[in-house]
mmCIF file of C-alpha atoms in Angstrom:
data_model
loop_
_atom_site.group_PDB
_atom_site.id
_atom_site.type_symbol
_atom_site.label_atom_id
_atom_site.label_comp_id
_atom_site.label_asym_id
_atom_site.label_seq_id
_atom_site.Cartn_x
_atom_site.Cartn_y
_atom_site.Cartn_z
ATOM 1 C CA UNK A 1 1.598 -5.832 11.141
ATOM 2 C CA UNK A 2 -1.888 -7.126 10.456
ATOM 3 C CA UNK A 3 -4.392 -5.418 8.163
ATOM 4 C CA UNK A 4 -6.657 -4.189 10.982
ATOM 5 C CA UNK A 5 -3.725 -2.833 13.007
ATOM 6 C CA UNK A 6 -2.868 -0.478 10.153
ATOM 7 C CA UNK A 7 -6.385 0.936 10.198
ATOM 8 C CA UNK A 8 -6.220 2.084 13.821
ATOM 9 C CA UNK A 9 -4.312 5.356 13.243
ATOM 10 C CA UNK A 10 -6.325 6.216 10.127
ATOM 11 C CA UNK A 11 -9.636 5.662 11.865
ATOM 12 C CA UNK A 12 -8.460 7.512 14.970
ATOM 13 C CA UNK A 13 -7.588 10.597 12.929
ATOM 14 C CA UNK A 14 -10.381 10.325 10.336
ATOM 15 C CA UNK A 15 -13.412 9.983 12.607
ATOM 16 C CA UNK A 16 -14.701 12.925 14.625
ATOM 17 C CA UNK A 17 -17.758 13.005 16.895
ATOM 18 C CA UNK A 18 -19.705 16.271 17.058
ATOM 19 C CA UNK A 19 -21.513 16.643 20.388
ATOM 20 C CA UNK A 20 -23.905 19.292 19.046
ATOM 21 C CA UNK A 21 -25.344 16.972 16.383
ATOM 22 C CA UNK A 22 -24.589 13.662 18.142
ATOM 23 C CA UNK A 23 -23.110 12.360 14.893
ATOM 24 C CA UNK A 24 -19.808 11.163 13.507
ATOM 25 C CA UNK A 25 -18.416 13.337 10.699
ATOM 26 C CA UNK A 26 -15.334 13.383 8.536
ATOM 27 C CA UNK A 27 -15.475 9.646 7.920
ATOM 28 C CA UNK A 28 -12.695 9.648 5.413
ATOM 29 C CA UNK A 29 -9.987 7.269 4.383
ATOM 30 C CA UNK A 30 -8.799 5.283 1.395
ATOM 31 C CA UNK A 31 -7.159 1.868 1.377
ATOM 32 C CA UNK A 32 -4.646 1.396 -1.453
ATOM 33 C CA UNK A 33 -3.221 -2.051 -2.178
ATOM 34 C CA UNK A 34 0.212 -1.871 -3.757
ATOM 35 C CA UNK A 35 2.197 -4.528 -5.573
ATOM 36 C CA UNK A 36 -0.674 -5.754 -7.741
ATOM 37 C CA UNK A 37 -0.734 -5.664 -11.556
ATOM 38 C CA UNK A 38 -3.995 -3.664 -11.311
ATOM 39 C CA UNK A 39 -4.979 -0.510 -9.466
ATOM 40 C CA UNK A 40 -6.930 -1.394 -6.312
ATOM 41 C CA UNK A 41 -8.422 1.137 -3.902
ATOM 42 C CA UNK A 42 -11.306 0.898 -1.464
ATOM 43 C CA UNK A 43 -12.892 2.806 1.370
ATOM 44 C CA UNK A 44 -11.089 2.518 4.676
ATOM 45 C CA UNK A 45 -14.051 1.253 6.665
ATOM 46 C CA UNK A 46 -16.274 -1.789 6.700
ATOM 47 C CA UNK A 47 -19.277 -2.625 4.576
ATOM 48 C CA UNK A 48 -21.795 -0.746 6.762
ATOM 49 C CA UNK A 49 -24.411 -3.452 6.307
ATOM 50 C CA UNK A 50 -26.243 -1.935 9.281
ATOM 51 C CA UNK A 51 -26.897 1.166 7.167
ATOM 52 C CA UNK A 52 -27.537 -0.509 3.810
ATOM 53 C CA UNK A 53 -30.807 0.532 2.211
ATOM 54 C CA UNK A 54 -31.610 3.124 4.877
ATOM 55 C CA UNK A 55 -30.217 6.204 3.154
ATOM 56 C CA UNK A 56 -28.021 7.044 6.159
ATOM 57 C CA UNK A 57 -24.555 6.074 4.911
ATOM 58 C CA UNK A 58 -21.962 8.808 4.415
ATOM 59 C CA UNK A 59 -20.519 8.625 0.847
ATOM 60 C CA UNK A 60 -17.418 10.718 1.647
ATOM 61 C CA UNK A 61 -14.936 7.819 1.742
ATOM 62 C CA UNK A 62 -16.317 6.288 -1.466
ATOM 63 C CA UNK A 63 -16.020 9.594 -3.290
ATOM 64 C CA UNK A 64 -12.475 10.015 -1.983
ATOM 65 C CA UNK A 65 -11.554 6.461 -3.078
ATOM 66 C CA UNK A 66 -12.818 7.132 -6.610
ATOM 67 C CA UNK A 67 -10.859 10.411 -6.783
ATOM 68 C CA UNK A 68 -7.670 8.728 -5.517
ATOM 69 C CA UNK A 69 -8.079 5.947 -8.101
ATOM 70 C CA UNK A 70 -8.557 8.514 -10.860
ATOM 71 C CA UNK A 71 -5.417 10.427 -9.824
ATOM 72 C CA UNK A 72 -3.372 7.241 -9.567
ATOM 73 C CA UNK A 73 -4.556 5.926 -12.926
ATOM 74 C CA UNK A 74 -3.467 9.136 -14.659
ATOM 75 C CA UNK A 75 0.059 8.624 -13.301
ATOM 76 C CA UNK A 76 0.412 4.988 -14.410
#
C-alpha cells in the first residue's frame, strides 16, 4: 500500500462538511511513523500553502499531533 492510499479512510472519516456554514470541520488526524529510532508524528493533511499567512487554517490536527507525541513520549 502506498502512503496516500492509507490516508483515504482517515480523511474520509475525519473531514465533515457543514451545509449551514459552508465549511469543513473536524479536520483531524495524526500520522505516526513507526520503526524509527526517534518519535515522529505529523498532521494527516498537506501543507495548506493556499492558507498560509491568511489566518484561515484550522489548528486542530496540529494540536492533536502534539498531544499524541506527548503521550507517546511518556510511554517510551
